[in-house]
mmCIF file of C-alpha atoms in Angstrom:
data_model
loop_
_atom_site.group_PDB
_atom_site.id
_atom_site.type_symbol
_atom_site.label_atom_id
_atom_site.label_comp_id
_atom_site.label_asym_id
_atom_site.label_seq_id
_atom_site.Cartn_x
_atom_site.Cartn_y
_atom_site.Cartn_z
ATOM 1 C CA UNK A 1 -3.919 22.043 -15.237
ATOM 2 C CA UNK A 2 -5.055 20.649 -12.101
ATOM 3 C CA UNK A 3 -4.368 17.186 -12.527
ATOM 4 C CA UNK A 4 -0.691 17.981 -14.014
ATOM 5 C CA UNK A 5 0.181 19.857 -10.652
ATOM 6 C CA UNK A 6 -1.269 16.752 -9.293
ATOM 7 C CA UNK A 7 1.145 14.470 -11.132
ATOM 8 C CA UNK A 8 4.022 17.002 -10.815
ATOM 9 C CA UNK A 9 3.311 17.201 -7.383
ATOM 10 C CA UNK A 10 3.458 13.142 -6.713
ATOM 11 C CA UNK A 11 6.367 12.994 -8.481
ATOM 12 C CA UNK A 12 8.212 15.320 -6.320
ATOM 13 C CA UNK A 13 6.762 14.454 -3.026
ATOM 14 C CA UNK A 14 7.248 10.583 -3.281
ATOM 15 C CA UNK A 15 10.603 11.256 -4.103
ATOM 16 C CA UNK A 16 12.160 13.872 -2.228
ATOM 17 C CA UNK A 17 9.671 14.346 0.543
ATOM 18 C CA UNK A 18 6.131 16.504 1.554
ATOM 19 C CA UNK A 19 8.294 18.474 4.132
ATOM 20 C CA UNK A 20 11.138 19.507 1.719
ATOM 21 C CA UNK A 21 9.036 20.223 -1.763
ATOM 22 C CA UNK A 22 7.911 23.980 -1.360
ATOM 23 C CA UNK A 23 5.265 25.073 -3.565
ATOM 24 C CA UNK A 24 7.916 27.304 -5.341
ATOM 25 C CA UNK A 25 9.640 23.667 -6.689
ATOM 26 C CA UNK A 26 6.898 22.633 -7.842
ATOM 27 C CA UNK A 27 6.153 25.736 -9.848
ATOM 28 C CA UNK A 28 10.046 25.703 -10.955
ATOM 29 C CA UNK A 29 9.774 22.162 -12.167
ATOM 30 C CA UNK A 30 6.357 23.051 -13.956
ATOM 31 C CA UNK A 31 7.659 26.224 -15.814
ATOM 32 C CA UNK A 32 4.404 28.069 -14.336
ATOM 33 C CA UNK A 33 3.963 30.589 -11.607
ATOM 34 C CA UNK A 34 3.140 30.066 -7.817
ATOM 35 C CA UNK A 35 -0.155 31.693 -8.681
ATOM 36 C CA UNK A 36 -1.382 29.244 -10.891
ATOM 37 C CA UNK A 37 -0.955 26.645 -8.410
ATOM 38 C CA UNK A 38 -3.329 28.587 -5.603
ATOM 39 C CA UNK A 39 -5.850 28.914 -8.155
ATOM 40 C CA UNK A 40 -6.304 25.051 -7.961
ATOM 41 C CA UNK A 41 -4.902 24.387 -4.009
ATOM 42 C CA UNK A 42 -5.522 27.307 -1.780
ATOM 43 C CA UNK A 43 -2.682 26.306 0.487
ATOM 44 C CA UNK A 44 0.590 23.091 0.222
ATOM 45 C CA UNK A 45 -1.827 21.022 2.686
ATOM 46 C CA UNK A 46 -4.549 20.861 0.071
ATOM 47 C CA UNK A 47 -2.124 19.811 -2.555
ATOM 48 C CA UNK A 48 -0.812 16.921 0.110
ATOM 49 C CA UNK A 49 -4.213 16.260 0.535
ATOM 50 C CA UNK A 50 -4.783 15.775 -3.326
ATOM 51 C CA UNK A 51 -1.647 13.774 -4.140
ATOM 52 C CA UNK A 52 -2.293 11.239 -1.023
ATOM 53 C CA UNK A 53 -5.588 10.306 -1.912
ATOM 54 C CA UNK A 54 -4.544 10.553 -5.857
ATOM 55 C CA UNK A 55 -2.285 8.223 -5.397
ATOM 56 C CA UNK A 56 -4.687 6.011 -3.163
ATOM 57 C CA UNK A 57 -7.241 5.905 -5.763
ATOM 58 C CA UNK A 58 -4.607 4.540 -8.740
ATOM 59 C CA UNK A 59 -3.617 1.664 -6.119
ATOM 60 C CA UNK A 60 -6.841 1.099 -5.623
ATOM 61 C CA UNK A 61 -7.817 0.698 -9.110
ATOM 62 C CA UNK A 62 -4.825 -1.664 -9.486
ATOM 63 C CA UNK A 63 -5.444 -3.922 -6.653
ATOM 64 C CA UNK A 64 -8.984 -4.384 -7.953
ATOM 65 C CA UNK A 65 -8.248 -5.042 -11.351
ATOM 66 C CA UNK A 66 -5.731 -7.990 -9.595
ATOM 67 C CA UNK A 67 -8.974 -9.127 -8.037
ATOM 68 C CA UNK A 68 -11.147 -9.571 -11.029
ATOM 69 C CA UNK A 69 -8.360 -11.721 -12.848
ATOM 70 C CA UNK A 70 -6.516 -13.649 -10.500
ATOM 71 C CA UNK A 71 -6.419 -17.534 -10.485
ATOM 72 C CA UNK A 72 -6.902 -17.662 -6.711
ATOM 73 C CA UNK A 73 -6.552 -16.323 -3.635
ATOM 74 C CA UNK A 74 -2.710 -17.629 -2.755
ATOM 75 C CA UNK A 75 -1.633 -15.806 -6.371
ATOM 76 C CA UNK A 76 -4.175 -13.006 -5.885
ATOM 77 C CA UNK A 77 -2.137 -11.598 -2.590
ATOM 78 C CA UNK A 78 1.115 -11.648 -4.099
ATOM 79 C CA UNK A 79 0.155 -10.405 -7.442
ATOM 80 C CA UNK A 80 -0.990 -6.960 -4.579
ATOM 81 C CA UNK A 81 2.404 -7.310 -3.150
ATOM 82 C CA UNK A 82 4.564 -7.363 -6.306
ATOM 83 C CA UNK A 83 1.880 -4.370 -7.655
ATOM 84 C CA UNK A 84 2.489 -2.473 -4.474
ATOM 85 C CA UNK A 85 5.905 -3.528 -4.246
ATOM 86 C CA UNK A 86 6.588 -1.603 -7.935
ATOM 87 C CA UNK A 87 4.925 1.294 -6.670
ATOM 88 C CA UNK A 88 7.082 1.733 -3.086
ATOM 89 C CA UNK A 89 9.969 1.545 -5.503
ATOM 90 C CA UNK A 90 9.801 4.809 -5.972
ATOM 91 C CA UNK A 91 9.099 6.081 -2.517
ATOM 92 C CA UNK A 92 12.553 7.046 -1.360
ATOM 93 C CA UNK A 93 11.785 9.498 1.396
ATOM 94 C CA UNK A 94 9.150 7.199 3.415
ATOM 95 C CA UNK A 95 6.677 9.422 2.566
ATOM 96 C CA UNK A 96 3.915 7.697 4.818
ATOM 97 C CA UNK A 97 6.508 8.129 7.781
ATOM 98 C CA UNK A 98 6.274 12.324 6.729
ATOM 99 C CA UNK A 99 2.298 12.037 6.104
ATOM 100 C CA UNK A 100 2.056 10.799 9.875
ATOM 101 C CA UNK A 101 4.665 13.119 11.044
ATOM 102 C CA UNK A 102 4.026 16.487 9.316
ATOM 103 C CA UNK A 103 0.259 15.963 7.945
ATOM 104 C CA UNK A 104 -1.208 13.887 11.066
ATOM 105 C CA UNK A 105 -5.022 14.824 9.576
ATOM 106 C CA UNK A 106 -4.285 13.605 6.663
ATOM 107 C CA UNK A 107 -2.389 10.229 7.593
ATOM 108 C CA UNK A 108 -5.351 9.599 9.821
ATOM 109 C CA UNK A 109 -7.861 9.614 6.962
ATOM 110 C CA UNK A 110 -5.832 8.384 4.539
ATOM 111 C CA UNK A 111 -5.127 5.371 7.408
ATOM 112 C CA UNK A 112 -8.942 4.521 7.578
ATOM 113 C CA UNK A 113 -9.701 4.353 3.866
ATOM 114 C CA UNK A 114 -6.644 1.739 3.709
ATOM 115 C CA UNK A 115 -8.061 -0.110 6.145
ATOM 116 C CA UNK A 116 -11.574 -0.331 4.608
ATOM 117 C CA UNK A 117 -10.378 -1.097 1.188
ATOM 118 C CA UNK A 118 -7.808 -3.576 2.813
ATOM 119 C CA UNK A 119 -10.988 -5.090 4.938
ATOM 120 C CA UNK A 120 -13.069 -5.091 1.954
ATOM 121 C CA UNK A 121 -10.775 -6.554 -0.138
ATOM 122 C CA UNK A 122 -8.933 -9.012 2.394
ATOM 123 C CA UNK A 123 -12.204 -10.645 3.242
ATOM 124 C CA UNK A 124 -13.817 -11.429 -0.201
ATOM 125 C CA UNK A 125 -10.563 -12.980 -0.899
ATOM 126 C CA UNK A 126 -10.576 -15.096 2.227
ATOM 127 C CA UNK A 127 -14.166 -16.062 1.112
ATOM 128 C CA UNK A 128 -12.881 -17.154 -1.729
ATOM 129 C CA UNK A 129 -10.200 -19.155 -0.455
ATOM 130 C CA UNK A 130 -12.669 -20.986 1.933
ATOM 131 C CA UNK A 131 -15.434 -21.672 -0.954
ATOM 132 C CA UNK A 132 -12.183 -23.239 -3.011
ATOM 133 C CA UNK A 133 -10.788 -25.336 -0.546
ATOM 134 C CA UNK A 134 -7.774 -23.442 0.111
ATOM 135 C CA UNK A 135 -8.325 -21.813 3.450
ATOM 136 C CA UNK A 136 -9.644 -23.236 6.402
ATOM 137 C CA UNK A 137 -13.221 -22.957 6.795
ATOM 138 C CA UNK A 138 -13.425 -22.544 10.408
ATOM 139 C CA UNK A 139 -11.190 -19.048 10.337
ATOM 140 C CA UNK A 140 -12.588 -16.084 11.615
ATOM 141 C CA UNK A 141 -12.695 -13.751 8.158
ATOM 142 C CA UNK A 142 -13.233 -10.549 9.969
ATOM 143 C CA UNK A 143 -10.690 -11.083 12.606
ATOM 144 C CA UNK A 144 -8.252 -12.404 10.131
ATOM 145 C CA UNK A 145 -8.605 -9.561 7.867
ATOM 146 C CA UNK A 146 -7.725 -6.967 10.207
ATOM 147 C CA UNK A 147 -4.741 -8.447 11.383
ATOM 148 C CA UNK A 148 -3.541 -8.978 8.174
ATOM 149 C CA UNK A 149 -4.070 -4.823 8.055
ATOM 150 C CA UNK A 150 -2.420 -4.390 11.382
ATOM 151 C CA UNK A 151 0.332 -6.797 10.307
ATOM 152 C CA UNK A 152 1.079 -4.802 6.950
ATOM 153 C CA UNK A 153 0.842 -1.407 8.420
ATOM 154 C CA UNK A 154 3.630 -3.127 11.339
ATOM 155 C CA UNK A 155 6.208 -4.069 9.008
ATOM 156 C CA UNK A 156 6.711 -0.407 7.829
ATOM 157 C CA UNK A 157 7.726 0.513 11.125
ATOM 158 C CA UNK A 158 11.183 1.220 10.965
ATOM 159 C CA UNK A 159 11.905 1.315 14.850
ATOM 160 C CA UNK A 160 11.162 -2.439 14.759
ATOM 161 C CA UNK A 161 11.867 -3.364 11.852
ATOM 162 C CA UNK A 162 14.920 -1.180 10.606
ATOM 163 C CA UNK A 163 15.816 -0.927 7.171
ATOM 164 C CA UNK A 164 19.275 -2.083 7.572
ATOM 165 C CA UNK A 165 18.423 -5.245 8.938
ATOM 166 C CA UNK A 166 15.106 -6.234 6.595
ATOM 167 C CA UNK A 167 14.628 -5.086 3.217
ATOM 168 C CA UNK A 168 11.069 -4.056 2.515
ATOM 169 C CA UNK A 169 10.441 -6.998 0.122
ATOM 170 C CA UNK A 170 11.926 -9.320 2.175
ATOM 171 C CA UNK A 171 9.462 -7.780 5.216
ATOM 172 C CA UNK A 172 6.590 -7.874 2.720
ATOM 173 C CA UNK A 173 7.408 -11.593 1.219
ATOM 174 C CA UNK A 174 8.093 -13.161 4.757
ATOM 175 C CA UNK A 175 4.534 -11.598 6.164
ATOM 176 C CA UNK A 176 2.668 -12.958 3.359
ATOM 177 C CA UNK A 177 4.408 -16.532 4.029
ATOM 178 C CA UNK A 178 3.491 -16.029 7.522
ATOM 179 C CA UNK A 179 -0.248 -14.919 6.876
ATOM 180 C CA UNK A 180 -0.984 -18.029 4.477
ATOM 181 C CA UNK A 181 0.897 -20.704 6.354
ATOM 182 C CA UNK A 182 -2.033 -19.565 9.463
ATOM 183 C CA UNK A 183 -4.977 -20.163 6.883
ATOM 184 C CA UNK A 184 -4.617 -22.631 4.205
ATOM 185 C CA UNK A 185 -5.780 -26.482 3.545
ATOM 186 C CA UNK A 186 -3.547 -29.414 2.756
ATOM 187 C CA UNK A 187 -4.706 -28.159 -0.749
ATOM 188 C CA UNK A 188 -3.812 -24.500 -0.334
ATOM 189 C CA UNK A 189 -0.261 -25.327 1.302
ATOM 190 C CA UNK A 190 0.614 -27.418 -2.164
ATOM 191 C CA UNK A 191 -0.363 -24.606 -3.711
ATOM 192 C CA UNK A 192 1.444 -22.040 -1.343
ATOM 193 C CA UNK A 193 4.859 -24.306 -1.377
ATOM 194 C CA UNK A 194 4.438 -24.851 -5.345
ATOM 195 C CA UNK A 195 4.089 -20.823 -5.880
ATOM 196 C CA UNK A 196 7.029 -19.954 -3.919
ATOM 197 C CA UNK A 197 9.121 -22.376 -5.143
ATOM 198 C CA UNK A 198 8.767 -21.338 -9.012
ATOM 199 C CA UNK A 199 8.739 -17.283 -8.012
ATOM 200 C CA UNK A 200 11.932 -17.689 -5.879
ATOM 201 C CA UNK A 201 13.902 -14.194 -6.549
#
């Protein structure tokens, strides 16, 4: 039961929003009582807590099974994009903007283990785009890494970047551009101008 108020919850909260779903939707949508819900989640933060870090861990598990099968690095980070991409599609309340806003404790955790699976991630590909030939081997991987972070978690700021003005794919393609152009080879750029050529939307 836990892990269908979990899923219930997601659905609901990525949708509509963590500050308008009330505990008594959920239950409504479920067909069970309120009680049943407390028995699992002593309190609507707990649940937020639960969903956020739920939905963390399925992201997560894609972005790593991306890892262990891509071609190469260039292909590896848009293969995340596109995944993540397919997920945000069915954000439409910017539920990290209401995380921040209304569950600041939260956000803050849920911030740092983003950045340390970002890091993590980020850097074993760059290694692997230096050992290939596709980056440059004199870059910096830890300093490149997190502003590759800081530049991804920028985009979603709406006050600079507003919604009516960039699309969030076109933010997310044109930062990725703008990341690789900074790193790769003569190799990795034929490789770079090659991949966005054929996956032109």
């Amino acid at each position: 039961m836990k892990e269908k108020i979990i899923k219930k919850a997601t659905d609901l909260f990525l949708n509509l929003g963590f500050k308008s779903v009330t505990m008594d939707d959920i239950a409504h949508e479920m067909g069970i009582s309120k009680k049943t819900i407390y028995v699992h989640f002593t309190n609507k933060t707990k649940l937020v807590e639960a969903v956020s870090f739920s939905v963390f861990d399925v992201i997560c598990d894609g972005i790593d099974g991306i890892c262990s099968t891509s071609l190469n690095p260039i292909e590896e980070l848009y293969d995340i994009k596109m995944f993540v991409m397919n997920h945000l599609e069915r954000e439409n309340s910017s539920p990290q903007f209401q995380l921040k806003k209304y569950y600041p404790q939260i956000y803050a955790t849920l911030h740092l283990k983003q950045f340390e699976k970002m890091h993590d991630s980020v850097c074993e590909s760059l290694k692997r785009g230096v050992d290939t030939g596709l980056f440059r081997d004199n870059i910096d991987i830890n300093f490149i890494s997190r502003m590759y972070f800081n530049g991804m978690s920028g985009i979603k700021d709406h006050s600079i970047f507003p919604l009516e003005l960039f699309s969030m794919h076109y933010l997310m393609e044109s930062y990725l551009e703008y990341h690789l152009r900074a790193i790769v080879t003569e190799k990795g750029f034929k490789i770079l101008n090659q991949f966005i050529t054929t996956n032109q939307l």
